[in-house]
Short mmCIF file of C-alpha atoms and ligand atoms in Angstrom, two decimals:
data_model
loop_
_atom_site.label_atom_id
_atom_site.label_comp_id
_atom_site.label_asym_id
_atom_site.label_seq_id
_atom_site.Cartn_x
_atom_site.Cartn_y
_atom_site.Cartn_z
CA MET Y 14 91.72 15.52 -154.73
CA GLY Y 15 94.86 17.91 -156.31
CA LYS Y 16 97.08 20.21 -154.42
CA LYS Y 17 97.15 23.34 -154.43
CA GLY Y 18 93.82 23.31 -155.82
CA VAL Y 19 94.65 21.77 -159.28
CA GLY Y 20 92.15 19.03 -160.03
CA MET Y 21 89.15 17.54 -161.54
CA GLY Y 22 86.90 20.98 -162.60
CA GLN Y 23 88.95 23.08 -160.25
CA THR Y 24 90.86 25.28 -162.39
CA GLY Y 25 88.41 28.39 -161.81
CA ILE Y 26 89.60 29.34 -158.12
CA TYR Y 27 92.18 30.62 -160.21
CA PRO Y 28 92.93 34.42 -160.20
CA VAL Y 29 92.68 35.46 -164.02
CA GLN Y 30 95.87 36.79 -163.73
CA ASP Y 31 97.22 34.05 -161.80
CA TRP Y 32 98.84 32.47 -165.78
CA VAL Y 33 100.95 30.74 -164.89
CA ALA Y 34 99.13 29.08 -162.70
CA LEU Y 35 96.12 28.51 -164.11
CA ARG Y 36 97.66 27.10 -168.05
CA GLY Y 37 99.56 24.61 -165.25
CA ALA Y 38 96.78 23.06 -164.57
CA TRP Y 39 95.22 23.14 -168.02
CA CYS Y 40 98.66 21.31 -169.17
CA TYR Y 41 97.94 19.31 -165.92
CA GLU Y 42 94.37 18.31 -167.28
CA GLN Y 43 95.56 17.92 -170.39
CA ALA Y 44 98.19 15.44 -169.64
CA ARG Y 45 95.87 13.28 -167.30
CA VAL Y 46 94.71 12.61 -170.20
CA VAL Y 47 97.25 11.20 -172.40
CA ALA Y 48 100.23 10.41 -169.67
CA THR Y 49 100.69 6.61 -169.48
CA GLY Y 50 103.46 4.53 -167.04
CA SER Y 51 105.31 5.56 -164.48
CA VAL Y 52 104.45 8.77 -165.50
CA ARG Y 53 100.74 8.82 -165.24
CA GLN Y 54 101.83 7.64 -161.65
CA ARG Y 55 104.10 10.44 -160.87
CA LEU Y 56 101.65 12.69 -162.36
CA GLU Y 57 98.27 11.51 -160.44
CA ALA Y 58 100.27 11.31 -156.87
CA GLN Y 59 101.50 15.19 -158.02
CA ARG Y 60 105.45 13.70 -156.76
CA LEU Y 61 108.70 15.28 -158.92
CA ARG Y 62 111.73 13.28 -159.88
CA VAL Y 63 114.90 16.12 -158.83
CA VAL Y 64 117.49 14.27 -160.18
CA VAL Y 65 121.57 15.73 -160.33
CA LEU Y 66 123.67 15.46 -163.21
CA GLY Y 67 126.95 16.43 -163.17
CA LEU Y 68 130.10 15.40 -163.86
CA VAL Y 69 132.50 12.95 -161.45
CA GLY Y 70 133.43 14.84 -158.04
CA ARG Y 71 130.99 18.22 -159.12
CA GLY Y 72 129.47 17.37 -155.56
CA LYS Y 73 126.64 15.75 -156.82
CA SER Y 74 125.60 14.10 -153.73
CA SER Y 75 127.18 15.88 -151.66
CA LEU Y 76 124.96 18.91 -152.24
CA LEU Y 77 122.00 16.02 -151.79
CA ASN Y 78 123.15 15.71 -147.98
CA ALA Y 79 123.34 19.42 -148.16
CA LEU Y 80 119.93 19.48 -149.05
CA VAL Y 81 118.50 16.88 -146.94
CA GLY Y 82 120.12 18.24 -144.53
CA GLU Y 83 121.64 13.48 -143.48
CA PRO Y 84 124.38 12.03 -144.93
CA VAL Y 85 122.51 10.00 -147.04
CA PHE Y 86 124.96 10.02 -149.94
CA ALA Y 87 128.44 8.64 -150.10
CA THR Y 88 130.91 11.12 -150.98
CA GLY Y 89 134.45 11.05 -151.64
CA ALA Y 90 137.45 12.51 -153.08
CA VAL Y 91 138.22 9.29 -155.13
CA HIS Y 92 137.13 9.42 -159.24
CA GLY Y 93 133.39 8.33 -158.87
CA VAL Y 94 132.02 7.42 -155.81
CA THR Y 95 128.72 6.96 -156.47
CA ARG Y 96 127.98 4.13 -158.93
CA GLY Y 97 124.61 3.20 -159.43
CA ALA Y 98 121.56 5.71 -158.92
CA GLN Y 99 119.82 6.57 -155.99
CA ALA Y 100 117.30 8.06 -154.68
CA VAL Y 101 115.95 9.59 -151.11
CA ASP Y 102 112.81 11.39 -150.42
CA TRP Y 103 112.70 14.67 -149.75
CA ARG Y 104 108.95 17.40 -149.47
CA VAL Y 105 108.32 20.60 -150.74
CA GLY Y 106 105.68 22.23 -148.31
CA GLU Y 107 102.30 19.65 -149.53
CA TYR Y 108 104.91 18.48 -152.63
CA PRO Y 109 106.34 14.87 -152.35
CA VAL Y 110 109.65 15.20 -154.05
CA GLU Y 111 112.08 12.00 -154.90
CA LEU Y 112 116.49 13.38 -155.33
CA VAL Y 113 117.80 10.96 -157.93
CA ASP Y 114 121.54 10.63 -156.97
CA THR Y 115 122.87 10.06 -160.15
CA PRO Y 116 127.22 8.61 -161.19
CA GLY Y 117 129.19 11.37 -162.47
CA LEU Y 118 129.04 11.65 -166.75
CA ASP Y 119 132.34 11.01 -167.58
CA GLU Y 120 132.03 7.32 -165.90
CA VAL Y 121 132.12 5.13 -168.91
CA GLY Y 122 129.10 2.18 -169.50
CA GLU Y 123 127.07 4.65 -167.29
CA THR Y 124 125.88 7.07 -169.47
CA ALA Y 125 122.78 6.26 -171.14
CA ALA Y 126 120.99 4.95 -167.81
CA VAL Y 127 121.96 8.16 -166.72
CA TRP Y 128 120.26 10.54 -169.79
CA GLU Y 129 117.65 8.16 -169.53
CA LEU Y 130 117.11 9.03 -166.05
CA ALA Y 131 117.83 12.67 -166.28
CA LEU Y 132 115.33 13.46 -168.97
CA GLY Y 133 112.21 11.91 -167.84
CA ALA Y 134 112.95 13.39 -164.52
CA GLU Y 135 110.79 16.97 -164.28
CA LEU Y 136 113.83 18.99 -162.93
CA VAL Y 137 117.61 18.54 -163.37
CA LEU Y 138 120.15 20.05 -161.55
CA LEU Y 139 123.11 20.16 -163.47
CA VAL Y 140 125.83 20.66 -160.86
CA LEU Y 141 129.45 22.53 -162.11
CA SER Y 142 132.38 24.05 -159.71
CA GLY Y 143 133.46 26.86 -161.82
CA ASP Y 144 134.20 27.06 -165.03
CA PRO Y 145 131.99 24.97 -167.25
CA ASN Y 146 133.92 22.40 -169.63
CA ARG Y 147 133.77 21.93 -172.88
CA LEU Y 148 131.45 18.19 -171.82
CA GLU Y 149 129.35 20.40 -169.43
CA ILE Y 150 128.62 22.85 -172.29
CA ASN Y 151 127.64 20.31 -173.80
CA ILE Y 152 125.62 18.13 -171.50
CA LEU Y 153 123.56 21.86 -170.77
CA SER Y 154 123.42 22.29 -174.14
CA ARG Y 155 121.50 18.75 -174.76
CA LEU Y 156 119.33 19.37 -172.00
CA VAL Y 157 117.97 22.75 -173.12
CA ARG Y 158 118.09 21.45 -176.61
CA SER Y 159 115.90 18.60 -174.90
CA GLY Y 160 113.41 21.03 -173.57
CA LYS Y 161 114.37 20.25 -169.77
CA PRO Y 162 114.28 22.29 -166.97
CA VAL Y 163 117.46 22.96 -165.71
CA ILE Y 164 119.19 24.86 -162.67
CA VAL Y 165 122.32 25.31 -162.79
CA VAL Y 166 123.71 24.50 -159.18
CA MET Y 167 127.57 26.07 -159.46
CA ASN Y 168 129.16 24.39 -156.23
CA LYS Y 169 132.42 24.68 -154.54
CA MET Y 170 132.26 28.70 -153.66
CA ASP Y 171 134.06 28.41 -151.19
CA GLN Y 172 137.32 28.22 -152.96
CA TYR Y 173 136.62 30.91 -155.25
CA PRO Y 174 137.59 34.47 -153.42
CA PRO Y 175 134.97 37.19 -153.84
CA ALA Y 176 136.84 38.61 -158.03
CA ALA Y 177 136.90 35.33 -159.00
CA GLN Y 178 133.45 34.51 -158.29
CA ALA Y 179 132.15 37.56 -159.59
CA GLN Y 180 134.49 36.13 -163.31
CA LEU Y 181 132.21 33.40 -162.87
CA GLN Y 182 128.50 34.89 -162.44
CA ALA Y 183 129.64 37.06 -165.04
CA ARG Y 184 130.15 34.60 -167.83
CA TRP Y 185 126.49 33.45 -166.79
CA GLN Y 186 124.80 37.11 -167.76
CA SER Y 187 126.42 37.52 -170.93
CA GLY Y 188 127.59 35.52 -174.16
CA LYS Y 189 126.32 31.70 -175.06
CA LEU Y 190 125.71 30.31 -171.73
CA ALA Y 191 123.09 33.73 -170.79
CA ARG Y 192 121.10 32.73 -174.15
CA TRP Y 193 120.69 28.69 -172.38
CA VAL Y 194 119.59 29.52 -168.29
CA ALA Y 195 118.45 32.00 -167.41
CA GLY Y 196 120.34 34.24 -164.46
CA THR Y 197 117.54 32.69 -161.65
CA ASP Y 198 117.86 29.67 -162.79
CA VAL Y 199 122.33 30.33 -161.58
CA VAL Y 200 122.78 29.58 -157.82
CA TRP Y 201 125.92 29.20 -156.04
CA VAL Y 202 126.60 27.07 -153.45
CA ALA Y 203 128.91 25.12 -151.50
CA ALA Y 204 128.14 21.76 -150.62
CA GLN Y 205 130.45 20.41 -148.20
CA PRO Y 206 132.56 23.33 -148.16
CA THR Y 207 136.73 23.49 -145.85
CA GLY Y 208 138.22 25.79 -144.42
CA TRP Y 209 141.83 25.88 -142.75
CA GLN Y 210 142.59 26.64 -138.35
CA LYS Y 211 145.18 26.74 -136.78
CA THR Y 212 145.52 23.62 -133.56
CA ALA Y 213 145.82 25.02 -130.20
CA THR Y 214 149.43 23.62 -131.02
CA GLY Y 215 150.69 25.72 -134.33
CA LYS Y 216 149.82 23.45 -137.20
CA VAL Y 217 147.17 24.22 -139.44
CA VAL Y 218 144.60 21.70 -140.32
CA ARG Y 219 141.35 21.19 -143.20
CA GLN Y 220 137.78 21.61 -141.97
CA SER Y 221 134.24 21.34 -142.46
CA LEU Y 222 131.62 23.61 -142.66
CA ALA Y 223 128.58 24.21 -142.65
CA PRO Y 224 127.05 23.45 -146.21
CA GLN Y 225 125.69 26.62 -147.73
CA VAL Y 226 122.75 25.56 -150.17
CA GLU Y 227 120.18 27.72 -148.68
CA GLU Y 228 119.60 29.96 -151.46
CA LEU Y 229 119.03 26.76 -154.06
CA ARG Y 230 116.23 25.83 -150.83
CA ARG Y 231 114.56 28.63 -151.70
CA VAL Y 232 114.95 28.51 -155.42
CA LEU Y 233 114.15 24.77 -155.56
CA VAL Y 234 110.81 25.65 -153.03
CA THR Y 235 109.87 28.49 -154.47
CA GLN Y 236 109.80 26.71 -158.36
CA VAL Y 237 108.34 23.16 -156.87
CA GLN Y 238 105.51 25.36 -155.27
CA THR Y 239 104.44 27.59 -158.51
CA LEU Y 240 105.46 25.22 -161.13
CA ALA Y 241 104.76 22.07 -159.62
CA PRO Y 242 101.84 21.20 -162.04
CA ALA Y 243 103.25 22.53 -165.04
CA LEU Y 244 106.59 20.93 -164.50
CA LEU Y 245 104.67 17.59 -163.87
CA ALA Y 246 103.13 18.02 -167.37
CA LEU Y 247 105.78 19.65 -169.35
CA ASN Y 248 107.40 16.35 -168.44
CA ALA Y 249 104.27 14.17 -169.29
CA LEU Y 250 102.99 16.15 -172.20
CA HIS Y 251 106.94 15.43 -173.78
CA THR Y 252 107.20 12.01 -172.68
CA THR Y 253 104.26 11.33 -174.28
CA ALA Y 254 104.83 13.04 -177.28
CA GLN Y 255 107.39 11.64 -178.20
CA GLN Y 256 106.04 7.65 -177.37
CA PRO Y 257 105.26 6.18 -181.56
CA PRO Y 258 101.55 5.12 -181.51
CA LEU Y 259 101.05 1.67 -182.30
CA LEU Y 260 101.73 0.82 -184.85
CA ALA Y 261 98.92 -1.35 -187.91
CA PRO Y 262 101.32 -4.06 -189.90
CA PRO Y 263 100.47 -4.46 -193.34
CA ALA Y 264 97.52 -6.49 -194.10
CA GLN Y 265 100.18 -9.42 -195.04
CA THR Y 266 101.96 -9.32 -192.01
CA GLU Y 267 98.74 -8.54 -189.47
CA ALA Y 268 97.57 -12.33 -191.34
CA LEU Y 269 101.06 -13.91 -190.75
CA ILE Y 270 100.11 -13.01 -186.81
CA TRP Y 271 97.11 -14.30 -186.93
CA ARG Y 272 97.97 -17.09 -188.26
CA ALA Y 273 99.94 -18.40 -185.71
CA SER Y 274 98.53 -17.12 -182.63
CA THR Y 275 95.51 -19.58 -183.76
CA THR Y 276 98.02 -22.58 -184.27
CA LYS Y 277 98.71 -21.77 -181.14
CA ALA Y 278 95.11 -21.22 -179.41
CA LEU Y 279 94.71 -24.69 -181.39
CA ALA Y 280 98.13 -26.29 -180.38
CA VAL Y 281 97.50 -25.23 -176.79
CA ALA Y 282 93.63 -25.99 -176.88
CA VAL Y 283 93.82 -29.76 -177.35
CA ASN Y 284 96.90 -30.60 -175.87
CA PRO Y 285 95.30 -32.20 -172.21
CA LEU Y 286 99.23 -31.46 -170.51
CA LEU Y 287 99.13 -27.73 -168.98
CA GLY Y 288 103.13 -27.62 -168.77
CA VAL Y 289 103.30 -27.82 -172.64
CA ASP Y 290 101.41 -24.82 -173.21
CA LEU Y 291 105.53 -23.18 -173.18
CA LEU Y 292 107.30 -25.21 -175.52
CA ILE Y 293 104.63 -25.16 -177.75
CA GLY Y 294 104.46 -20.58 -176.79
CA ALA Y 295 108.31 -20.78 -177.42
CA ALA Y 296 108.27 -22.52 -180.53
CA VAL Y 297 105.79 -20.74 -181.74
CA ASP Y 298 106.82 -17.28 -180.59
CA GLY Y 299 110.38 -17.64 -181.86
CA ALA Y 300 109.27 -18.54 -185.04
CA LEU Y 301 107.34 -15.83 -185.34
CA LEU Y 302 109.15 -13.14 -184.73
CA LEU Y 303 111.69 -14.75 -186.56
CA ARG Y 304 109.69 -14.18 -189.93
CA LEU Y 305 108.40 -11.35 -188.78
CA ALA Y 306 112.12 -9.62 -188.85
CA ARG Y 307 112.85 -11.55 -192.49
CA ARG Y 308 109.70 -9.34 -193.11
CA ALA Y 309 110.67 -6.15 -192.01
CA GLY Y 310 114.39 -6.75 -193.90
CA VAL Y 311 116.04 -7.02 -189.92
CA THR Y 312 118.90 -9.86 -188.71
CA LEU Y 313 117.43 -10.77 -185.95
CA THR Y 314 119.21 -13.88 -184.01
CA PRO Y 315 117.61 -16.69 -182.51
CA VAL Y 316 119.16 -15.21 -178.85
CA GLU Y 317 117.82 -11.83 -179.70
CA ALA Y 318 114.38 -13.40 -180.83
CA SER Y 319 114.51 -14.92 -177.34
CA LYS Y 320 115.48 -11.95 -175.75
CA LEU Y 321 112.63 -10.16 -177.03
CA LEU Y 322 110.60 -13.18 -176.51
CA TYR Y 323 111.04 -13.10 -172.39
CA LEU Y 324 111.01 -9.57 -172.37
CA ILE Y 325 107.59 -9.18 -173.51
CA ALA Y 326 106.01 -12.68 -172.69
CA GLY Y 327 107.43 -11.39 -169.17
CA SER Y 328 105.50 -7.45 -169.35
CA LEU Y 329 102.26 -9.58 -170.10
CA GLY Y 330 102.54 -11.65 -166.96
CA GLY Y 331 101.90 -8.51 -165.36
CA LEU Y 332 99.27 -6.78 -168.04
CA GLY Y 333 95.82 -8.89 -167.11
CA VAL Y 334 96.84 -12.03 -169.10
CA GLY Y 335 97.74 -14.63 -166.16
CA SER Y 336 93.96 -12.88 -165.03
CA SER Y 337 92.18 -12.73 -168.35
CA LEU Y 338 92.91 -16.72 -168.36
CA LEU Y 339 91.65 -17.46 -164.79
CA ALA Y 340 88.66 -15.07 -166.60
CA GLY Y 341 88.82 -17.40 -169.23
CA LEU Y 342 88.45 -20.43 -167.20
CA LEU Y 343 85.43 -18.87 -165.25
CA ALA Y 344 83.59 -18.13 -168.53
CA GLY Y 345 83.92 -21.45 -169.51
CA GLY Y 346 81.73 -21.87 -166.61
CA GLY Y 347 83.58 -22.93 -164.00
CA LEU Y 348 85.32 -26.00 -162.42
CA TRP Y 349 82.96 -28.04 -163.08
CA LEU Y 350 82.77 -27.61 -166.98
CA PRO Y 351 83.63 -30.16 -169.51
CA TYR Y 352 86.99 -30.35 -170.06
CA LEU Y 353 86.87 -28.58 -174.25
CA ALA Y 354 85.71 -25.15 -172.54
CA LEU Y 355 88.51 -25.08 -170.66
CA ALA Y 356 91.02 -26.51 -172.63
CA THR Y 357 89.03 -23.74 -174.88
CA GLY Y 358 90.32 -20.61 -172.82
CA ARG Y 359 93.46 -21.27 -171.94
CA GLY Y 360 94.15 -21.85 -175.88
CA ALA Y 361 92.85 -18.45 -176.61
CA VAL Y 362 94.78 -16.98 -174.23
CA ALA Y 363 97.69 -18.64 -175.33
CA GLY Y 364 96.90 -17.54 -178.93
CA LEU Y 365 96.42 -13.93 -177.71
CA ALA Y 366 99.97 -14.46 -175.97
CA THR Y 367 101.45 -14.94 -179.15
CA TYR Y 368 99.51 -11.59 -181.09
CA LEU Y 369 101.10 -9.70 -178.73
CA VAL Y 370 104.42 -10.73 -178.85
CA GLY Y 371 103.90 -10.92 -182.64
CA ARG Y 372 102.46 -6.53 -182.84
CA LEU Y 373 105.21 -6.09 -180.32
CA GLY Y 374 107.38 -7.06 -182.38
CA TRP Y 375 107.28 -6.26 -185.18
CA GLN Y 376 107.01 -2.26 -183.90
CA TYR Y 377 109.72 -3.29 -182.26
CA LEU Y 378 111.57 -4.21 -185.72
CA VAL Y 379 110.05 -1.52 -188.21
CA GLN Y 380 111.23 1.16 -185.93
CA GLY Y 381 115.07 -0.35 -185.97
CA LYS Y 382 115.29 -2.41 -182.80
CA THR Y 383 114.48 -0.42 -180.17
CA TRP Y 384 111.60 0.80 -177.70
CA GLY Y 385 112.15 4.63 -178.73
CA THR Y 386 112.06 6.45 -175.51
CA GLY Y 387 111.56 5.85 -172.05
CA SER Y 388 112.41 1.97 -170.22
CA ALA Y 389 111.11 -1.45 -172.45
CA ARG Y 390 109.05 -2.15 -169.92
CA GLU Y 391 107.04 0.61 -169.73
CA GLN Y 392 107.12 0.77 -173.92
CA VAL Y 393 105.71 -2.66 -174.02
CA HIS Y 394 103.38 -2.13 -171.24
CA ARG Y 395 101.79 1.27 -172.98
CA LEU Y 396 102.04 -1.07 -176.64
CA VAL Y 397 100.40 -3.53 -175.52
CA GLY Y 398 97.92 -1.84 -173.04
CA ALA Y 399 96.80 -0.20 -176.76
CA ILE Y 400 95.66 -3.47 -178.24
CA ASP Y 401 92.11 -4.82 -177.84
CA GLN Y 402 92.50 -8.24 -175.94
CA GLY Y 403 89.29 -8.94 -175.31
CA ALA Y 404 88.39 -8.78 -179.02
CA VAL Y 405 91.19 -10.53 -179.87
CA LEU Y 406 90.06 -12.59 -177.14
CA ALA Y 407 86.31 -13.28 -178.19
CA ARG Y 408 87.60 -14.02 -182.50
CA LEU Y 409 90.71 -16.51 -181.36
CA ARG Y 410 87.43 -18.24 -179.06
CA GLN Y 411 85.47 -18.03 -181.90
CA TYR Y 412 88.14 -19.85 -183.85
CA LEU Y 413 88.45 -23.03 -181.70
CA HIS Y 414 84.47 -22.86 -181.51
CA HIS Y 415 84.68 -23.17 -185.34
CA PRO Y 416 88.04 -23.53 -186.42
CA PRO Y 417 87.26 -23.26 -190.43
CA GLY Y 418 86.82 -26.71 -191.91
CA ASP Y 419 85.03 -28.07 -189.03
CA GLY Y 420 81.99 -27.07 -192.04
CA ILE Y 421 80.41 -24.26 -189.60
CA GLN Y 422 82.11 -21.04 -190.99
N1 GTP E 2 135.65 21.94 -151.17
C1 GTP E 2 134.28 21.86 -151.26
N2 GTP E 2 134.44 20.83 -151.98
C2 GTP E 2 133.53 19.92 -151.64
C3 GTP E 2 131.89 20.39 -151.64
N3 GTP E 2 131.11 19.96 -152.22
C4 GTP E 2 131.76 18.89 -152.19
N4 GTP E 2 132.61 18.67 -152.45
C5 GTP E 2 134.22 17.56 -151.95
O1 GTP E 2 134.56 17.29 -153.35
C6 GTP E 2 134.16 15.67 -153.46
C7 GTP E 2 133.49 15.16 -154.50
O2 GTP E 2 131.92 15.12 -153.51
P1 GTP E 2 130.92 14.02 -154.16
O3 GTP E 2 129.73 14.66 -153.51
O4 GTP E 2 131.28 12.54 -153.99
O5 GTP E 2 130.65 14.52 -155.62
P2 GTP E 2 129.82 13.62 -156.72
O6 GTP E 2 129.87 14.89 -157.44
O7 GTP E 2 128.89 12.79 -155.64
O8 GTP E 2 131.18 12.49 -157.36
P3 GTP E 2 130.87 10.98 -158.12
O9 GTP E 2 129.70 10.77 -157.09
O10 GTP E 2 132.42 10.90 -157.80
O11 GTP E 2 130.61 11.16 -159.67
C8 GTP E 2 134.14 14.89 -152.22
O12 GTP E 2 135.83 15.20 -151.59
C9 GTP E 2 133.64 16.68 -151.53
O13 GTP E 2 134.07 16.42 -149.75
C10 GTP E 2 132.37 22.05 -151.42
O14 GTP E 2 131.25 22.72 -151.49
N5 GTP E 2 133.25 22.78 -151.57
MG1 MG E 3 128.06 11.00 -155.77
#
């Protein structure tokens, strides 16, 4: 199933001396066990994400166009041509590669989103077009400190006479830059070179020349073909290691979350109108989040609370709460079942939603109103997956069948 022989139980086909492949394959298997979300999807599909990064106008879009051999992305001399990240599918041997173009990093406002993409990629191409300025050195330093595999692409080399190019090269071979990036990871290209030509009338005009990116293509092909499993594994393990585990709230807080869950479960179960669920839900969940915020010592405005609720509840739709609702209904006996069983199923699912809102809300609040690295949706998805929903549903059902005070418990 795996490409390059990398798959379950196939690591033994590597010659023992082939350490890179052997370690890559081993890490790959480890990463498959722990990775979650979109990183896991890429890992399973052995699909690499390569992101270009660089300041405005360095030729990022031109470079990707030259690599794929088609004018996929808009380019131009004006400031900030690329406004949002866009991807194009490419392929290196058997490996699908997603090449992602990003807006220039000195474009105000886009920085966080671009960094999130770059730090989540298997490989970053940092595009420069001359000696790096201070901002570019900071960018490179952040990439290196994050342990991100980087290829430095020195673009627009048609603009440098050979002597100037030699000077540039010397700086990558000694000093600070050389300590950060190996010489073999600095590649010299001209993505959209221009030259001057004399017309029949004697006028000298600017003329587009063929791109010179073969060296980069060669480096990419070699790296991807030998290192794809290792690059995927490295990124997946790194991302996973940075993700905070699901936090267990203190007993009193857990009790508060549980009380809100059973309150909602009961309210929904005894209410015969389906649409009323939503109203009760929003009220109970919103109030719970505000109380949790007070306990965590964090300020949360009602608007923030409803945004948080919207985010968590929105993710639950795709996480099987909808299907567990259906399962709850069917487990109760199908369409002919007595109303009580149906209502109990509905109530338990509504209570489960509140429980998840409480646990995730608590995590978000005590972490200082952040989900950590990665997209909020993905983090919510991952944390919900870490909660035993079946057990919570069973407890809620039991509660609804025998609420405390009916003499049975
Ligand atoms: N001479 C020369 N010009 C180039 C080269 N590569 C790109 N350019 C020019 O540089 C300008 C910017 O190129 P883009 O590819 O749009 O740059 P970008 O980094 O995507 O820019 P933003 O999207 O605005 O951040 C364009 O006018 C290109 O024609 C090159 O190798 N040589
Ligand atoms: Mg661009």
